[in-house]
Amino acid sequence: MLLPKESVQDMAKDVTYICPYIGALRGTLTVTNYRLFFRCMDREPAFVLDLPLGVVSRVEKIGGASSRGEVSYGLVCKDIRNLRFAHKQMEDSLRKSIFEILMKFAFPVSNGLPIFAFEYGQVYPENGWKVYDAQAEYKRQGIPNESWRITKVNDHYEVCDTYPSNLVVPVNIPDEELKRVAAFRAKGRIPVLSWIHPESQATVTRCSQPMVGVNGKRSKDDEKYLQAIMDANAQSHKLFIFDARPSVNAAANKMKGGGYESEDAYQNAELVFLDIHNIHVMRESLRKLKEVVYPNIEESHWLSNLESTHWLEHIKLILAGALRIADKVESGKTSVVVHCSDGWDRTAQLTSLAMLMLDGHYRTIRGFQVLLEKEWLSFGHRFQLRIGHGDKNHTDADRSPVFLQFIDCVWQIARQFPAAFEFNEYFLVTILDHMYSCLFGTFMCNSEQQRVKEELPKKTVSLWAYINSQLEEFTNPLYVNYSNHVLFPVVSMRHLELWVGYYIRWNPRMRPQEPVHQRYKELLAKRAELQKRVEELQRDVTNRSASSTERAGSPTRSITPVQTFV
Amino acid sequence: MGSFFILKNKYLLEPCASGEIVVNEVSFVRKCIGADSSHGDLWGKLICTNFKVSFITHDALPKQRFQVANRLLGEHDVPLACVEQVVTVNDAKGKQKVLCSNQKLKFNPTELVLYCKDFRIIRFRFDEAGPQSAKKVCLAIAHYSQPADPQLLFGFEYIGKQYYGSLVNGVDPGGGLQMPLFDRPSEWDREIKRTGAAEWRVCSINEGYVVSPSLPEYVVVPVSLADQDLKQYLCFFTAHRIPLWCWNHPNGSALVRMASISDPLQQRKLDQRICSAITKSHPQRSDVLKSDLDKNLPNIQDIQAAFVKVRQICVIEPFEESEEKWLSSMESSRWLEYVRAFLKHSAEVVYLLEGKHVSVILQEEEDRDLSCVVSSLVQLMLDPHFRSLTGFQSLVQKEWVMAGHRFLHRCNHLKKNDKEESPLFQLFLDCVWQIINQYPAAFEFTETYLTVLSDSMWIPVFSTFLFNCPQQRTENSMDFAKSKCIPMGEEKALRFPPVWDWSQQFTPKDQALFNNPMYVGKGATCVQNGTVKSFRRTKKNYSSTLRGMPSSLRNILMDGHDSLTLTRRNSLVPRLKPDFSQIREVVESPTERFFRDWVSRPADLQGMLIPQLLPSHLALWRLYFLRWVPEASIPKGGPVTAYHKLSQLADEVEKLQSQLRQYKGATPASTPTSNPSAPPSDHSRMYFKAGSTHEPSSIPEYLSSSFPFSPVGNMCRRSILGTPLSKFLNGAKTWLSTETLANEAL
């Protein structure tokens, strides 16, 4: 039952798990360096709770000892549930409670311990770290070409320490100028290419906000650079700059030296604000959502309660922004520049969702892995900070469910286009679960530079190694690989839904959707079997007619009995 | 010139239904198509017949689209029975008026807007048309869409003409139907046998409708009740409606529906007699529980109000403006709440029959509305037979048509029963859709079928939806036959086709849209071979950390404290905040435990099906409510893209099977001549056929979330923005109310 390098740290009998659905359950609690395991043998079959410690956001001791001499602990989890345990007060007051042990291993970073991903040594047939090769991906997109080149200027992460080493920039901007542009963009995150349309050559480029400041500073280099991005697309003489933020927030950023492109400075550019709120608003929205869905749903006001969390409204704004980007590129054949403040949260959501709509490759299992590796991991979405792996500081203002929102958006699109994705819902849930579990190295650290420095590919296993070792589990059998199928989802509350398969999955009153996929697989199996039989018969008939002409008069063999099943 | 016109008209106007006559017509009419401009509008002739509003044009629709064709209707036609409101507008004068029957119109309309029962909003402009003819057509539409008498409903002309045309007894609509209509004792007998209800019998005391006009001629009653007893009891029941047997559980428990007992003095005694008779019919002599539907469920006015609101939200309110408050508006309509209430109540009855092995009586004042919904849903959940297409149709026939659901009044076909109008049947279809949505492989039919069935309510030729009860059909038939000198012979009623005769409306190819390629029913393609059978659900439950939980519930003893009357529980489990400071006891009713226990096991689609009742698991039936809304239509997307793929695969499997059959049938000697590899005669059940071995390189254009319907030209709500009418509509709280609008126009 233990994983390689997993070891039991403590075990306690007579612990009570207070289940919000079925009440108190008494059993044995085990804590390892990876997980919490609770088993109640009074039930048939045994009740089991098995969760990676990585999902634990905080552990708190509740009140003092109760009249029954019990102490109780609450575990707030990152995956939309709270667990509550109680156990007898230790007679030996020197002995540590199992929950103190749990706290130690749930927050290894705060306790000077390694994250379990660095110990886990499972060997998989495929090295998941090889899934993404930036050069190969750009080559797939046809880059380098006459307008775009791959620059090595950031090879040692000197221009921008949160960017990847491979960057795609306009051909006619030399590296020296790139450095000057970097000086004008927050954190040095210059506009670089994310995706290029195979026909129109319209591009999706991403960056951070310009350092305009209160005085409306300008940068000739930055202006020239955006002009070069526009010029690289012969189809359009316009450039759209999508600023993910609400305009008020963008303006407020001027006080901190940031801001947005003025249309005076950037000729032929049109600036559009997408009204997506910041990480703090999103965190608060998810907190409210959790209150509404866990543990129980209030029956009488479900929809208005859901509305009051604004979760779907945020999802809608993100999808609407991505749709506008995709539409400009596909229908308008116009290049777009996307940024927010730093260009690693909302920008990552927007570019990756737009690319998912535009390019069917990203809707395959491997293509989606590439998309995440590229737009999220290599471009420095700060997973370590946003998730807070192994860190006990649960009130850290840097935590935010930005990536969860992105996956939710993917699920929403897949709901509208059930045959357009090679992967299924379980794939998305698995990615989220292992983002928290700390079993794989994939979502560790904040940037490519840190990952290289920590030698993650050497010291940890990639989530893709695990997923690609059992693709069957994650495949949507309804997938049809139509070429040039650009998805334009309807971004309306009429179609957006709460992802019950994720947010409400802990509720035992919910049955996972009877999968359409299951029936499809059954039909596939049946087709294969029937095809085999038909072929057998055809062979049989051919043989027989051959033999009957050769040896006329010999007793006719009857064909193989076939079961009929009508 | 003139003769040319007549010729052309003749060519254009071929009323497709027998008995149809043209009442009025106007040429040079523009049908609005586009949302914001006149671009793409169609020019043609607007005709009012005694059956429908017809628009005849040579112009093709601008966009490629798909709309399933109805044999009784042209592409642009609206049956008069489907017209809910006729609004005339003169935008120059800033006037509008809702037209009613026999009204005057003091202005020449420049525009006609038809608000339809199936949620379409169709708009015509008369800018180039003769003002007087336009006005006449509008008045005719208003007049003919509000018939004064049931016999003026088109179905009578339709069927009457068929009798004339068919000489003696050629009319046999529905004769080829392979399903019971429950108008004969033998069909009830078969149902008794099918369900193993040995202690129940067919009773014919109502033959000729002599004891109760709203009951069917044949009803099923406990064996222990003699006709004499029943005759003695019947006067104490509302409208003489004695208890009706609906269905028997294999464990012997019966589902019975009953009207209230009108005489309070007799109530106790009668209740006892009925209950003891039902108990005697139970092999284990189990108890009988009574479920008072009037007390526990919304009434017909509540349901109508919810329906009007949900329609308002879905199709009338401006799309963008209603986005922000969409969820709370949906909640305030209460439609989904009511859908859930009916599903939940039905599931609780299922628990009593299946889990507690007791018989259940559904009691309702008149036993003609709420009981229809609940008894049908209970049977759908418990009996897989009713999830097949013919099973479902026989269920509607049994629990709705024969049980005397007042379709004529609930549909408000005569437009004079506003207070009685209520979408009980639509509510039922929505409930069925919710179960289909949760268990997509359990039903033989699709959501398209349910939608088309609902639309058929507004084509007034089917016996199914024209009458309040079977007796009314007989009576009206006799009157009509007498007045039109139609020879009835031995027949008791005109043979209106039941809606179940789908060939009246659709080609066999289009009927394939009803078939669910995923269905795993008895009649469906089901492999009995080891290799496929071993194909089990290996998929991990997402909530794997919770595995093992539900069976733990079994230790808890079933208690017998459920009250005799089921009461609606708003919240069964106290709400627990993610707050650790208090320990709370989890209180769970036996019903809840029963449901949860069932949910924990893999669903057997050929067994009992209980819908998930968390409010988060009920969804808006988008195909039904949003199919005409252009902004809500997902191009090249929607559930149909999965249906497309599944149908093709199912079709391939069918083809292979038929190929195998041919091989098997082929004798060795004849092999060279017969050609088993040739495609078999095309009787595929699937709409989308397996194509060549190569997948098409691009997705078919016509697939959208509205498929097989199309919003193009069916929802001209947007274009009226900015006109005086739109100003008015924005302020209107509900579907245009006749009085207010009429008052507006002077």
PDB file of C-alpha atoms in Angstrom, chain A residues 281-282 284-292 304-314 498:
ATOM      1  CA  VAL A 281     -10.989  38.513  -5.794  1.00  0.00           C
ATOM      2  CA  MET A 282     -10.735  35.009  -7.227  1.00  0.00           C
ATOM      3  CA  GLU A 284     -12.454  35.109  -2.139  1.00  0.00           C
ATOM      4  CA  SER A 285     -14.872  33.830  -4.759  1.00  0.00           C
ATOM      5  CA  LEU A 286     -13.639  30.258  -4.325  1.00  0.00           C
ATOM      6  CA  ARG A 287     -13.882  30.584  -0.562  1.00  0.00           C
ATOM      7  CA  LYS A 288     -17.532  31.529  -0.939  1.00  0.00           C
ATOM      8  CA  LEU A 289     -18.101  28.733  -3.409  1.00  0.00           C
ATOM      9  CA  LYS A 290     -16.718  26.213  -0.955  1.00  0.00           C
ATOM     10  CA  GLU A 291     -19.119  27.500   1.651  1.00  0.00           C
ATOM     11  CA  VAL A 292     -22.016  26.984  -0.703  1.00  0.00           C
ATOM     12  CA  SER A 304     -28.898  32.423  -5.955  1.00  0.00           C
ATOM     13  CA  ASN A 305     -26.291  31.175  -3.501  1.00  0.00           C
ATOM     14  CA  LEU A 306     -24.174  30.066  -6.410  1.00  0.00           C
ATOM     15  CA  GLU A 307     -24.667  33.422  -8.072  1.00  0.00           C
ATOM     16  CA  SER A 308     -23.567  35.244  -4.937  1.00  0.00           C
ATOM     17  CA  THR A 309     -20.168  33.533  -5.073  1.00  0.00           C
ATOM     18  CA  HIS A 310     -19.604  35.117  -8.534  1.00  0.00           C
ATOM     19  CA  TRP A 311     -17.540  32.070  -9.438  1.00  0.00           C
ATOM     20  CA  LEU A 312     -19.301  31.425 -12.723  1.00  0.00           C
ATOM     21  CA  GLU A 313     -19.283  35.122 -13.503  1.00  0.00           C
ATOM     22  CA  HIS A 314     -15.492  35.110 -13.232  1.00  0.00           C
ATOM     23  CA  LEU A 498     -20.945  24.514 -11.937  1.00  0.00           C
TER      24      LEU A 498
END
